[in-house]
N, CA and C atoms as an extended XYZ file, in Angstrom:
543
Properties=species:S:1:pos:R:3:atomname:S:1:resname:S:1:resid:I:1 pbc="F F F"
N       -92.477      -21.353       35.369 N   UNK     1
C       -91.078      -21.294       34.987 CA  UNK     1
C       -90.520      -19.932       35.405 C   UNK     1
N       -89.144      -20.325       36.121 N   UNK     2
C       -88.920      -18.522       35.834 CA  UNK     2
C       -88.233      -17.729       35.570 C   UNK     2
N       -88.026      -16.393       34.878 N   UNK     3
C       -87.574      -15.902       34.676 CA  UNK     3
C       -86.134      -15.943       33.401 C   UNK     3
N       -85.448      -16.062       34.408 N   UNK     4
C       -84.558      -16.434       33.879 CA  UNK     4
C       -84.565      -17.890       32.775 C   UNK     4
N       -85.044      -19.089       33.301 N   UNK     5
C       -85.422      -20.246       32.727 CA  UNK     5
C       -86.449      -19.682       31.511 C   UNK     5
N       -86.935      -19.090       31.532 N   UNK     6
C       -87.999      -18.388       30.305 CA  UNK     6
C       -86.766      -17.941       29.405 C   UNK     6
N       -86.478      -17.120       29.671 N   UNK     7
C       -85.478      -16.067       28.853 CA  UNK     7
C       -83.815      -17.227       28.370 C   UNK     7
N       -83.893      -18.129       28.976 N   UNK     8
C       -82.695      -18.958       28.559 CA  UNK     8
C       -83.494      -19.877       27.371 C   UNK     8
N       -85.101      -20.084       27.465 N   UNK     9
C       -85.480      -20.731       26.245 CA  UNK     9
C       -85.865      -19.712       24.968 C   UNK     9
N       -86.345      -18.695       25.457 N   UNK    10
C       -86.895      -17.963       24.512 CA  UNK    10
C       -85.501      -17.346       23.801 C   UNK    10
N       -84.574      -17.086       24.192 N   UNK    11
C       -83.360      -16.759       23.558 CA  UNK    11
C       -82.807      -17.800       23.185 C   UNK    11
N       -82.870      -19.004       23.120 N   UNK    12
C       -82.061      -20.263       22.474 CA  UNK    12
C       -80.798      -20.452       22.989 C   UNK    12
N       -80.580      -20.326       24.224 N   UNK    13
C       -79.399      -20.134       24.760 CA  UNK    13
C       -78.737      -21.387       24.558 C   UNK    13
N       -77.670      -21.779       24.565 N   UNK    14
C       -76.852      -22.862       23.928 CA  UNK    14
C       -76.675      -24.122       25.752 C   UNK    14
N       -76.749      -25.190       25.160 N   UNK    15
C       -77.087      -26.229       26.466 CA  UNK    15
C       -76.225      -25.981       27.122 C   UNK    15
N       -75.086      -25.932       26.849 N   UNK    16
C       -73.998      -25.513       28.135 CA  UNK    16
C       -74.415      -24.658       29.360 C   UNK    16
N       -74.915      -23.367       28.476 N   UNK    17
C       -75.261      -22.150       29.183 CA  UNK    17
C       -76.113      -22.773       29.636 C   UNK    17
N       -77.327      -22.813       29.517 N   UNK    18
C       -78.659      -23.296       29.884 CA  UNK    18
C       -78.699      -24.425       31.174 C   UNK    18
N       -77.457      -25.501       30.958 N   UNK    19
C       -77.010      -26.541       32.209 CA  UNK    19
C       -76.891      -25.470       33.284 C   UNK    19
N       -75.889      -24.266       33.612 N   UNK    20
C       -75.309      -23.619       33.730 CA  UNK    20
C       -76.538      -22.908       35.212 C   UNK    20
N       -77.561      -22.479       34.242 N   UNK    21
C       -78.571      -21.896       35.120 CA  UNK    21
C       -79.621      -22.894       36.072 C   UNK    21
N       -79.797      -21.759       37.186 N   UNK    22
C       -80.408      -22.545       38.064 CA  UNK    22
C       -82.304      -21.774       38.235 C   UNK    22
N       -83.428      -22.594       38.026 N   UNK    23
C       -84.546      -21.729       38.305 CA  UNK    23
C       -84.463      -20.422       39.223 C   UNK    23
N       -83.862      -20.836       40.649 N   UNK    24
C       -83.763      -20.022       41.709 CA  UNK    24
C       -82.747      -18.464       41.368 C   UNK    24
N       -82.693      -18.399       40.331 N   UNK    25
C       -81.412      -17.571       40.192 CA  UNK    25
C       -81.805      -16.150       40.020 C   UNK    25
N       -81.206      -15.195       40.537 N   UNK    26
C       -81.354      -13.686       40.258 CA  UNK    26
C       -81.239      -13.519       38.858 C   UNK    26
N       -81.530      -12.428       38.309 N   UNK    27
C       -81.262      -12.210       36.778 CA  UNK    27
C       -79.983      -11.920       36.677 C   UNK    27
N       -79.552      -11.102       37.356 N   UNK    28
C       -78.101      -10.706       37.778 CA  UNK    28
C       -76.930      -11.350       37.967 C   UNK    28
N       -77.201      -12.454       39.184 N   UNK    29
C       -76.177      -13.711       38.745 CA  UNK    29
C       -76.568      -14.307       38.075 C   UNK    29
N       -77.280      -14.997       37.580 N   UNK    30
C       -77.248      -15.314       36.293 CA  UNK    30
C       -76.729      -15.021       34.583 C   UNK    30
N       -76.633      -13.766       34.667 N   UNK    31
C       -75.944      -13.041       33.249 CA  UNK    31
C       -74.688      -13.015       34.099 C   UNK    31
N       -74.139      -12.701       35.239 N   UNK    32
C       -72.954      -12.923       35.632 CA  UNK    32
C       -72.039      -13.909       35.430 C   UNK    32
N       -73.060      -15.309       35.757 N   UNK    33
C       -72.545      -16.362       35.893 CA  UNK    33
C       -71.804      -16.833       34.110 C   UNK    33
N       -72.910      -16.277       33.769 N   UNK    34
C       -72.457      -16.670       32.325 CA  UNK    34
C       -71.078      -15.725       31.987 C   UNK    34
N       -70.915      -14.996       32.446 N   UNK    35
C       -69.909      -14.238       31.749 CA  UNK    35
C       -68.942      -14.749       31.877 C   UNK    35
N       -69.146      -14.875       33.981 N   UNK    36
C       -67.503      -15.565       34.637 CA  UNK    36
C       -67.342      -16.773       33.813 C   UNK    36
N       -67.872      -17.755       32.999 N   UNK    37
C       -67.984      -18.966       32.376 CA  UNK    37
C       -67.297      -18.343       31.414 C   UNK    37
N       -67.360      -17.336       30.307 N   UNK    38
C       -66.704      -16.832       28.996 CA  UNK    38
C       -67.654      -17.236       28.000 C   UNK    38
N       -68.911      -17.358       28.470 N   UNK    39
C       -70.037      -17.217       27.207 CA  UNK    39
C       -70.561      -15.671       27.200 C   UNK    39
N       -69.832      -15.015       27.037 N   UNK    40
C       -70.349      -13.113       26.592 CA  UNK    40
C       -71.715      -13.197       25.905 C   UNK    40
N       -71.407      -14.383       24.593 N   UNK    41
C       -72.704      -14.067       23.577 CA  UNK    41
C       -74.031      -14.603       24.060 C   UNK    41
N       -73.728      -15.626       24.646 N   UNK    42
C       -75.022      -16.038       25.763 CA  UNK    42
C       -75.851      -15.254       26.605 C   UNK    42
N       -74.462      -14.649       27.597 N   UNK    43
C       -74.511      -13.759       28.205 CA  UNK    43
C       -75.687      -12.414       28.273 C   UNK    43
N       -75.374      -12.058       27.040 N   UNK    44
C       -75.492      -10.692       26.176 CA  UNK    44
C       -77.166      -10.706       25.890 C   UNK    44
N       -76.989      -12.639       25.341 N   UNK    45
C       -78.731      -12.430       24.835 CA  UNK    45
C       -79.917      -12.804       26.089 C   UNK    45
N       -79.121      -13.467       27.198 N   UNK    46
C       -79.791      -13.746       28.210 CA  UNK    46
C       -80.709      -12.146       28.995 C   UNK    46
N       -79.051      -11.053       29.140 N   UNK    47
C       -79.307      -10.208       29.845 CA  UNK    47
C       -80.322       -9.525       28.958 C   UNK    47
N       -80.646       -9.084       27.663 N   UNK    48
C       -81.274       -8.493       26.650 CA  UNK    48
C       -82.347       -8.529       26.635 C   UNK    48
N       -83.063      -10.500       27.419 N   UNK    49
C       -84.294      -10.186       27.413 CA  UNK    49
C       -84.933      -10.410       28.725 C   UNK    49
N       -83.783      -10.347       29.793 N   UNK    50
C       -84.514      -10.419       31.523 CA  UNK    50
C       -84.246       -8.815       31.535 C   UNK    50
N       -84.239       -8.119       30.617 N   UNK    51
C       -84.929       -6.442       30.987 CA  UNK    51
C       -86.007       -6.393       30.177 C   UNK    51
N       -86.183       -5.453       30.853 N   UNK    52
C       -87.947       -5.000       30.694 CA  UNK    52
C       -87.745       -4.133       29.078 C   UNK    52
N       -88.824       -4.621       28.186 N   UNK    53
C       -88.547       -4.054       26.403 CA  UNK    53
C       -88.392       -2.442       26.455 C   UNK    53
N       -88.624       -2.024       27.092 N   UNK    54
C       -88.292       -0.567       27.492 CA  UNK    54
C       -86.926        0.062       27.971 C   UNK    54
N       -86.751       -0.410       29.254 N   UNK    55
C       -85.141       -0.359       29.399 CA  UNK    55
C       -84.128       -1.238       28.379 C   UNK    55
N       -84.331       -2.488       28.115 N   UNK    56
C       -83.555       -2.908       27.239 CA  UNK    56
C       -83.633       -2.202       25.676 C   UNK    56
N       -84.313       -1.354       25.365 N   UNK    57
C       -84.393       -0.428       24.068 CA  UNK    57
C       -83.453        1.239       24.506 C   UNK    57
N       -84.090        1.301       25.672 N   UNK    58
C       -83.317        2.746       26.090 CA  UNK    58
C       -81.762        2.842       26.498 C   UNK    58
N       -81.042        1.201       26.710 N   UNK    59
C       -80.055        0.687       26.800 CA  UNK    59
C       -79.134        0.633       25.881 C   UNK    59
N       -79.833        0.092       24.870 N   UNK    60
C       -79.399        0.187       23.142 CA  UNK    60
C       -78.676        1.318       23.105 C   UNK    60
N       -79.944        2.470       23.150 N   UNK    61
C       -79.944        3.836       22.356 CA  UNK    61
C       -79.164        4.736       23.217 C   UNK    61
N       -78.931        4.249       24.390 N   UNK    62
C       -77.642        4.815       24.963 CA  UNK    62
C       -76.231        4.370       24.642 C   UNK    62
N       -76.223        3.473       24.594 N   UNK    63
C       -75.202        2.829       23.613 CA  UNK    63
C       -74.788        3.067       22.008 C   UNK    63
N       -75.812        3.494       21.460 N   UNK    64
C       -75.581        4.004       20.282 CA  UNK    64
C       -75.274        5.691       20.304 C   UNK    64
N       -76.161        6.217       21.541 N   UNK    65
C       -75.453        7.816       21.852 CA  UNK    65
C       -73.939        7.912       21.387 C   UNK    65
N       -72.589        7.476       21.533 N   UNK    66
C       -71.485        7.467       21.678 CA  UNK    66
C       -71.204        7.026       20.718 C   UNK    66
N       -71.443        6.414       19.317 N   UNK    67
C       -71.218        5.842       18.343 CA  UNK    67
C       -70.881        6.258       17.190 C   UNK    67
N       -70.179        6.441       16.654 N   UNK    68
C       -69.696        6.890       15.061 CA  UNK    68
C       -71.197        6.569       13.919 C   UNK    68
N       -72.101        6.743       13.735 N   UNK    69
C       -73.294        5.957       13.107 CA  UNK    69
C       -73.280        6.896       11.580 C   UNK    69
N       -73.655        6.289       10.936 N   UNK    70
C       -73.891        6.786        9.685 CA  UNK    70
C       -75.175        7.816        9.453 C   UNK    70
N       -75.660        8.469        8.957 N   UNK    71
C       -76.793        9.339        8.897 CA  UNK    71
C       -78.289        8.283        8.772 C   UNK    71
N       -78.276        6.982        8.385 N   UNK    72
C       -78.852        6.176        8.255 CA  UNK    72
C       -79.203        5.378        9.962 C   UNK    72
N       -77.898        5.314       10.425 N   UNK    73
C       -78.549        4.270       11.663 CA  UNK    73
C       -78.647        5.389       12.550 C   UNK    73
N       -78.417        6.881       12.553 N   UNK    74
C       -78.540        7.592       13.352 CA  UNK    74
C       -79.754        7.746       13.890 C   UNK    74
N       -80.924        8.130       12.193 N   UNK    75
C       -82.561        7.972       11.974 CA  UNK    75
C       -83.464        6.976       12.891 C   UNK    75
N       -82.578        5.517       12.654 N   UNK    76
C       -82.886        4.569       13.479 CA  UNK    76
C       -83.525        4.681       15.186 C   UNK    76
N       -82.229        5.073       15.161 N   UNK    77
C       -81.536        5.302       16.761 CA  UNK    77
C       -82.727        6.096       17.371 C   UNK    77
N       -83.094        7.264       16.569 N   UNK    78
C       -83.774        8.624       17.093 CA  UNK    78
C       -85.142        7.787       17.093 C   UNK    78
N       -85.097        7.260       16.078 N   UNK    79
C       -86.675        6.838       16.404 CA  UNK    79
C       -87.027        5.586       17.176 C   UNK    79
N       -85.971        4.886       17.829 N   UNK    80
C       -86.371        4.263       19.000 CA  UNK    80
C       -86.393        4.760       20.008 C   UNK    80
N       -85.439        5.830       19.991 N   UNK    81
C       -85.363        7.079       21.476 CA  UNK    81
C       -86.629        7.559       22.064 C   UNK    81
N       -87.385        8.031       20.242 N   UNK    82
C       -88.236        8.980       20.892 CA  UNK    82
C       -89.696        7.615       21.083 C   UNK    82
N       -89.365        6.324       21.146 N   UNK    83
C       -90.893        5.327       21.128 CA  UNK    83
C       -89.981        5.633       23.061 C   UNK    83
N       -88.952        5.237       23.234 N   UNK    84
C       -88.271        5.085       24.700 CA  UNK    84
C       -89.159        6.291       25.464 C   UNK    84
N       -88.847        7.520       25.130 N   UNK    85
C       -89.346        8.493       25.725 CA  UNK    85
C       -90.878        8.851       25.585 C   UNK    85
N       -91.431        8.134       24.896 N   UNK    86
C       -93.056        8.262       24.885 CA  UNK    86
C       -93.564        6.998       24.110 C   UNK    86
N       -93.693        5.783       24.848 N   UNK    87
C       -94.045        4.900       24.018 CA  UNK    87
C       -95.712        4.654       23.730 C   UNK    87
N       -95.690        4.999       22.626 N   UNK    88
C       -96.986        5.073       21.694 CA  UNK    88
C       -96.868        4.718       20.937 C   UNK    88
N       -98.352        4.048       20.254 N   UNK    89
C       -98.176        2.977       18.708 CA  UNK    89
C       -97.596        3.724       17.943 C   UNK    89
N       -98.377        5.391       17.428 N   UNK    90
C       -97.408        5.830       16.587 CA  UNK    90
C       -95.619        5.735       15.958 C   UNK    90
N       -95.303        5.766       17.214 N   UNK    91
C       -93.583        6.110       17.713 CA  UNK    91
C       -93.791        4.578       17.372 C   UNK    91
N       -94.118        3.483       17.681 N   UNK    92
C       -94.011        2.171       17.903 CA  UNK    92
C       -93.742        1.898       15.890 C   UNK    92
N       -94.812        2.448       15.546 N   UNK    93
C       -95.428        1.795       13.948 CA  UNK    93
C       -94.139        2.721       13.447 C   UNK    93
N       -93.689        4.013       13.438 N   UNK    94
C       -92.794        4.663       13.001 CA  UNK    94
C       -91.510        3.976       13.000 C   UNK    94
N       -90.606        3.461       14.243 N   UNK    95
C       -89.802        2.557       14.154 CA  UNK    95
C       -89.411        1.273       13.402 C   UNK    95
N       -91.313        0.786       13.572 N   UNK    96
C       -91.121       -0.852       12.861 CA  UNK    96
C       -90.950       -0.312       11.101 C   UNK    96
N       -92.241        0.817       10.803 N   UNK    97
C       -91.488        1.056        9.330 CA  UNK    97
C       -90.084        1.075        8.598 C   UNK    97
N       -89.332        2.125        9.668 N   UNK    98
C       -88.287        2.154        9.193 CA  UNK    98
C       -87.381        1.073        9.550 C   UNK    98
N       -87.528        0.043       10.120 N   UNK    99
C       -86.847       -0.988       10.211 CA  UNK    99
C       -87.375       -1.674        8.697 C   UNK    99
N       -88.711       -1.799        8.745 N   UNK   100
C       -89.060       -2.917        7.272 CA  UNK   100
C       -88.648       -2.098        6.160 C   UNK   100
N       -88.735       -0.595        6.135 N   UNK   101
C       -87.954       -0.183        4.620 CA  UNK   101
C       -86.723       -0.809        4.581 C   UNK   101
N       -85.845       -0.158        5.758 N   UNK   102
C       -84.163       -0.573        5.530 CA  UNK   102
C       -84.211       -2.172        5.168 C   UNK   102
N       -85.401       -3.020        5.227 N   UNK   103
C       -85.064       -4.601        5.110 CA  UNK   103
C       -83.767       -5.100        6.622 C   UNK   103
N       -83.871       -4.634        7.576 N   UNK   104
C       -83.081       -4.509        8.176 CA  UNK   104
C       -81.880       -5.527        7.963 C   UNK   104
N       -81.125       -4.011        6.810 N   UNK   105
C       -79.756       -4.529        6.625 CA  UNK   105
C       -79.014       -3.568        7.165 C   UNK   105
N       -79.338       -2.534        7.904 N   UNK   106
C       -78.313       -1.637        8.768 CA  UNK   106
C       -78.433       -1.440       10.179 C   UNK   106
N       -77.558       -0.995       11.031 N   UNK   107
C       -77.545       -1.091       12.278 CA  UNK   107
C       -78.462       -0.284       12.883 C   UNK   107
N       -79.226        0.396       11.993 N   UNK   108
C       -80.200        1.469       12.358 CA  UNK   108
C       -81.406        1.071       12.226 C   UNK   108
N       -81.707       -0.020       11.308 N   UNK   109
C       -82.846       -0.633       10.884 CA  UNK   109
C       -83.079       -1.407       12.431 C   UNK   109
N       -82.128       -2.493       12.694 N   UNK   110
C       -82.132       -2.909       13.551 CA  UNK   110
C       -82.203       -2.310       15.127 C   UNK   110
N       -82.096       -1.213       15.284 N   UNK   111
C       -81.848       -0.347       16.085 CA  UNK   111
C       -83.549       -0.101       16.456 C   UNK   111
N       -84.246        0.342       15.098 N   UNK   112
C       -85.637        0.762       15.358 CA  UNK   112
C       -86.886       -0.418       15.262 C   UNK   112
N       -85.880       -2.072       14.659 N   UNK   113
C       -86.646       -2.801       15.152 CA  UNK   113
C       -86.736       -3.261       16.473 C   UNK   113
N       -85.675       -2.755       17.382 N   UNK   114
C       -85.652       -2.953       18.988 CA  UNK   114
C       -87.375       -2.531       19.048 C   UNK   114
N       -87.455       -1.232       19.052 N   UNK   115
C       -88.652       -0.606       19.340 CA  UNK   115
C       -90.421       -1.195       18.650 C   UNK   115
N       -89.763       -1.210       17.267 N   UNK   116
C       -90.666       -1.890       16.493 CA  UNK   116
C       -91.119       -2.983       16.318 C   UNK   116
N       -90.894       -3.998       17.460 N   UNK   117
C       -91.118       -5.465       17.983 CA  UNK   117
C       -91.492       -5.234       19.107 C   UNK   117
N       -91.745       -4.431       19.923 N   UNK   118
C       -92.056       -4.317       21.345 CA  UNK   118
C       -93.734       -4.643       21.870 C   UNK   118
N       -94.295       -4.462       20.998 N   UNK   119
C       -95.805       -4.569       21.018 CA  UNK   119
C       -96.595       -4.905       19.608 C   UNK   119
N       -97.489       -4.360       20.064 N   UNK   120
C       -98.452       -4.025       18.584 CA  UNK   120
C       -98.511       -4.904       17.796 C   UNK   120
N       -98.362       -4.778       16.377 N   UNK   121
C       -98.787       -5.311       15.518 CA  UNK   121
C       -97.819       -5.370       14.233 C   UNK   121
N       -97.194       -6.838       13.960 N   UNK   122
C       -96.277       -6.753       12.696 CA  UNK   122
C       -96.707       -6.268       11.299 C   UNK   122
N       -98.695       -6.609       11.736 N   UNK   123
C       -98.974       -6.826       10.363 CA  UNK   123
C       -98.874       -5.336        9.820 C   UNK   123
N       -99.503       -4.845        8.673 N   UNK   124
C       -99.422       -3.541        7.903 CA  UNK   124
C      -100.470       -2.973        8.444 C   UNK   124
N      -100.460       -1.447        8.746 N   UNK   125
C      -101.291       -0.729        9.539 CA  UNK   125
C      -102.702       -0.864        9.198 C   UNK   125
N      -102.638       -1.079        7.788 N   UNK   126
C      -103.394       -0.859        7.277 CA  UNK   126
C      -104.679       -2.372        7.296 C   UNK   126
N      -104.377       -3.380        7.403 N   UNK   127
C      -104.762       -4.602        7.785 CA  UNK   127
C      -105.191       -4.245        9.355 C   UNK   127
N      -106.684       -5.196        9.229 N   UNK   128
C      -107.385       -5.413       10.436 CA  UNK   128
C      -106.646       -6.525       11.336 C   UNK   128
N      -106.409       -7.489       11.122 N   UNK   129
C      -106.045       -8.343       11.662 CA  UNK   129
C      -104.524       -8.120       12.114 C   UNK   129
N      -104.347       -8.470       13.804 N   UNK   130
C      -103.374       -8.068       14.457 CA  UNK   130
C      -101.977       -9.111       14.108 C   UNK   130
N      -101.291       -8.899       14.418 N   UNK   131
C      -100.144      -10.013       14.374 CA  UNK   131
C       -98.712       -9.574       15.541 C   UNK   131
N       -99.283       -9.785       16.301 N   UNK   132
C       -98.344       -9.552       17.587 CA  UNK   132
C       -96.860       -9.981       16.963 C   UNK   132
N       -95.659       -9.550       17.668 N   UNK   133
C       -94.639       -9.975       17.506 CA  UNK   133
C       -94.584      -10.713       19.315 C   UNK   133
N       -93.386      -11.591       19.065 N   UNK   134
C       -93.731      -12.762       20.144 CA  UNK   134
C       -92.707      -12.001       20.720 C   UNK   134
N       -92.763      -12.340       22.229 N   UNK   135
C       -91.995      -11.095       23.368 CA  UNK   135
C       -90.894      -11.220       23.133 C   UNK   135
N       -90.037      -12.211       22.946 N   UNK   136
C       -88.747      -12.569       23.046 CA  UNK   136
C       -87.688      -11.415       21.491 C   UNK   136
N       -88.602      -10.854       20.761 N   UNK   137
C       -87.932      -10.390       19.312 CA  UNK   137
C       -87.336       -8.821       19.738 C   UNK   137
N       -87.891       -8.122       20.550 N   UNK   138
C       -87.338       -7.064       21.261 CA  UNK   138
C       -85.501       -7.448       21.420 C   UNK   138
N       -86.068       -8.162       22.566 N   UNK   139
C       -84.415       -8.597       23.040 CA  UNK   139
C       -83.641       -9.449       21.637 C   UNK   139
N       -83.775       -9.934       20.484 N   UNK   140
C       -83.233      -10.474       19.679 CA  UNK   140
C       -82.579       -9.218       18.770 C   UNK   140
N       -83.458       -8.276       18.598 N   UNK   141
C       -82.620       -6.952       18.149 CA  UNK   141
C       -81.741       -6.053       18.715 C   UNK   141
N       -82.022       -6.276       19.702 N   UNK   142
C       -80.899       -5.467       21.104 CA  UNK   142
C       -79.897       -6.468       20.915 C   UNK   142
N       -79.836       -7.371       20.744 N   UNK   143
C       -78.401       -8.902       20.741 CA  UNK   143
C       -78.205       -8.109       19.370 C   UNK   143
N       -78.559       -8.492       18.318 N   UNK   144
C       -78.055       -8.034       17.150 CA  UNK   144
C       -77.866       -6.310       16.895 C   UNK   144
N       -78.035       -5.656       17.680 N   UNK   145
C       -77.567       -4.018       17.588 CA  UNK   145
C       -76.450       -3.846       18.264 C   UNK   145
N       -76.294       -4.448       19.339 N   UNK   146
C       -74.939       -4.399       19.894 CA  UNK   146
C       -73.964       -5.230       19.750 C   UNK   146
N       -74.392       -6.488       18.863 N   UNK   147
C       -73.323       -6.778       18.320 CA  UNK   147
C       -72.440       -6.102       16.913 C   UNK   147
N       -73.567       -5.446       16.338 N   UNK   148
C       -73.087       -5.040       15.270 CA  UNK   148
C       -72.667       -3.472       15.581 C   UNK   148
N       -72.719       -2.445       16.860 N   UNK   149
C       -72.075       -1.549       17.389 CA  UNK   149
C       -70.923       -2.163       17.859 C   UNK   149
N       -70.033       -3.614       18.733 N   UNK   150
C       -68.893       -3.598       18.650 CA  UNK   150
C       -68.453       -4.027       17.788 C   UNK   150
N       -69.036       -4.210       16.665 N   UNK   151
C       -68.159       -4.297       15.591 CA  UNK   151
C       -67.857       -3.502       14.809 C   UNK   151
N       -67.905       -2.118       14.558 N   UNK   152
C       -67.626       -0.961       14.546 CA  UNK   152
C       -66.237       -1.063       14.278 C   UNK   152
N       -65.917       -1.675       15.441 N   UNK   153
C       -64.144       -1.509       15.452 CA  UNK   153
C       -63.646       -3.108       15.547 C   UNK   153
N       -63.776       -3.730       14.806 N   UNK   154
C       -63.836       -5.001       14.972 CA  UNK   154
C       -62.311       -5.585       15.474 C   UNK   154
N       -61.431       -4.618       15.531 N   UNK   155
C       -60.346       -5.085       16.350 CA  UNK   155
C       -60.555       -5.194       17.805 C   UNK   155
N       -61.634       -3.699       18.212 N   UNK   156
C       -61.770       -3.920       19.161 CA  UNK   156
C       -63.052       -4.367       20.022 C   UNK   156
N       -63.501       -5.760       19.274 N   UNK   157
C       -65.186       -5.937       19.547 CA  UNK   157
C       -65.282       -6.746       20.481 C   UNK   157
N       -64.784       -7.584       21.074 N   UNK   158
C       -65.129       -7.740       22.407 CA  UNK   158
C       -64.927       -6.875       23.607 C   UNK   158
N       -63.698       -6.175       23.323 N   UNK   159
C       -63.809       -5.544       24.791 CA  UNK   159
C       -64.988       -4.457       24.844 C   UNK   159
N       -65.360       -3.714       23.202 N   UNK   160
C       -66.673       -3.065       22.863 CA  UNK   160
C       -67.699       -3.138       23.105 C   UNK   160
N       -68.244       -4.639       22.843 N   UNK   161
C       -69.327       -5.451       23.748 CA  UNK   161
C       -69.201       -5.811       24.890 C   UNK   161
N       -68.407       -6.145       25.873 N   UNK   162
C       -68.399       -5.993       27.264 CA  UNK   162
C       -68.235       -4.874       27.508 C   UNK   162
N       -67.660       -3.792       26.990 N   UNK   163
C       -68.638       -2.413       27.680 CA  UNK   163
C       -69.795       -1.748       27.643 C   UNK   163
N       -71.030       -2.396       26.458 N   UNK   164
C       -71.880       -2.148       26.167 CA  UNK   164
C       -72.954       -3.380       27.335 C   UNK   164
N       -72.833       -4.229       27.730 N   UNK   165
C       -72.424       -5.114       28.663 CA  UNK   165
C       -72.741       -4.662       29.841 C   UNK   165
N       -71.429       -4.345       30.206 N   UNK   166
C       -71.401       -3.665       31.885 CA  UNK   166
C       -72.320       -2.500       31.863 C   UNK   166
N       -72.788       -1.267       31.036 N   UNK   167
C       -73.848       -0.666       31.198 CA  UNK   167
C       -75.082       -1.523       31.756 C   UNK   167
N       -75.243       -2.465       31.118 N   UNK   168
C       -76.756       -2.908       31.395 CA  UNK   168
C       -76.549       -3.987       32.787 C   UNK   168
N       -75.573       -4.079       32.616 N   UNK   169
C       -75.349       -4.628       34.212 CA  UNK   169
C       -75.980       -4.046       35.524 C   UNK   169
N       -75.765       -2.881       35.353 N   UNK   170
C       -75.667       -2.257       36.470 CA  UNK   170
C       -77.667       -1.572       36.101 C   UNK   170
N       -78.346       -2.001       35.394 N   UNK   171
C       -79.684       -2.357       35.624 CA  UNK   171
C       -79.920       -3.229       36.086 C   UNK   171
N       -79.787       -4.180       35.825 N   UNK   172
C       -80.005       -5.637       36.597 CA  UNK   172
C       -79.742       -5.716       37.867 C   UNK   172
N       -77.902       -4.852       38.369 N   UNK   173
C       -78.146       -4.591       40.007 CA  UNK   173
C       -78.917       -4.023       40.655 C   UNK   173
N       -79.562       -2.845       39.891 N   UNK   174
C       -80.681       -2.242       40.238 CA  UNK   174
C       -81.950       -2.677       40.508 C   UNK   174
N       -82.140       -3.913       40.403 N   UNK   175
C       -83.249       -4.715       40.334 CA  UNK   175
C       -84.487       -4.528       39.460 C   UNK   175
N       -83.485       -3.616       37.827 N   UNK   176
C       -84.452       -3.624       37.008 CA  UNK   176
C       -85.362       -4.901       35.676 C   UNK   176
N       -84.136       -6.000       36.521 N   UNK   177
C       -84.162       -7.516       35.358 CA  UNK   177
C       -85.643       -8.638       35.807 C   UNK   177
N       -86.930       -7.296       35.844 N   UNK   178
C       -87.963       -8.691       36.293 CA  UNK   178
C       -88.643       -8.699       34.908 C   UNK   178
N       -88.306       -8.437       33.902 N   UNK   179
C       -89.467       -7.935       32.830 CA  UNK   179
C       -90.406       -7.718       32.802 C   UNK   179
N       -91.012       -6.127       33.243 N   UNK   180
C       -92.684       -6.002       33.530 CA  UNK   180
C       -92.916       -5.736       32.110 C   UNK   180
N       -92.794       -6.596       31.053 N   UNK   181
C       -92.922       -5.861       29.269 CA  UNK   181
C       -94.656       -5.381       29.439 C   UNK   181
């Protein structure tokens, strides 16, 4: 299967969208295609997880750079930055904590479960037994962090999210949308 066809199931993309795509398709036109269509939210979760869990986390947290954030999702933010800039279990287990304290009910929780779903292990450190998180949950927190960054200004949340959007676009032109996770 590829690529794209992966990432249109593993994101639950809605049948329209999903008719929409073709196996043969770049990652690029493909999140394009969806846009020119006026499915953004499709769009958004398609492009989220045809990047690689690394760039699509360092994507986020550039996106949250510019953000009004509370002292709470700021914490978040920093500690997916610093799994971005040196990804190690530590940095990894540090993120997912502070996502499971917050119960991720803030944009920061969610922010450091980008990071804290990327690998490893859901279960408690402290438990032998592993419990992978399944690849697709990375990109499900990046959909839900940037939706809840354009809503910030919720008057102005779509055009917010299509600029959070067109950043990651211009990875995908780059030919960064093969997911080497």
């Amino acid at each position: 299967m590829s690529a794209v066809m992966q990432a249109s199931t593993e994101m639950e993309l809605s049948e329209p969208s999903s008719a929409r795509l073709r196996a043969d398709m770049a990652p690029l036109a493909a999140v394009q295609l969806l846009i020119d269509a006026g499915e953004t939210p499709e769009a958004l979760k398609l492009l989220a997880r045809l990047l690689p869990k690394r760039y699509a986390v360092a994507w986020l947290c550039q996106c949250a750079r510019d953000q009004p954030l509370s002292m709470e999702d700021k914490a978040g933010a920093a500690l997916a930055e610093a799994w971005v800039r040196d990804p190690d279990e530590p940095r990894r287990r540090a993120a997912l904590d502070f996502a499971s304290a917050g119960e991720y009910r803030s944009l920061g929780a969610w922010i450091a479960a980008s990071a804290g779903w990327s690998g490893g292990s859901l279960a408690p450190a402290t438990q032998e037994a592993a419990v992978p998180p399944a690849d697709h949950l990375t990109a499900r927190a990046v959909v839900a962090s940037i939706n809840l960054m354009a809503a910030l200004d919720i008057e102005q949340f779509t055009e917010r999210r299509n600029g959070f959007i067109e950043r990651a676009m211009v990875l995908l032109g780059n030919g960064v949308g093969t997911r080497h996770d």
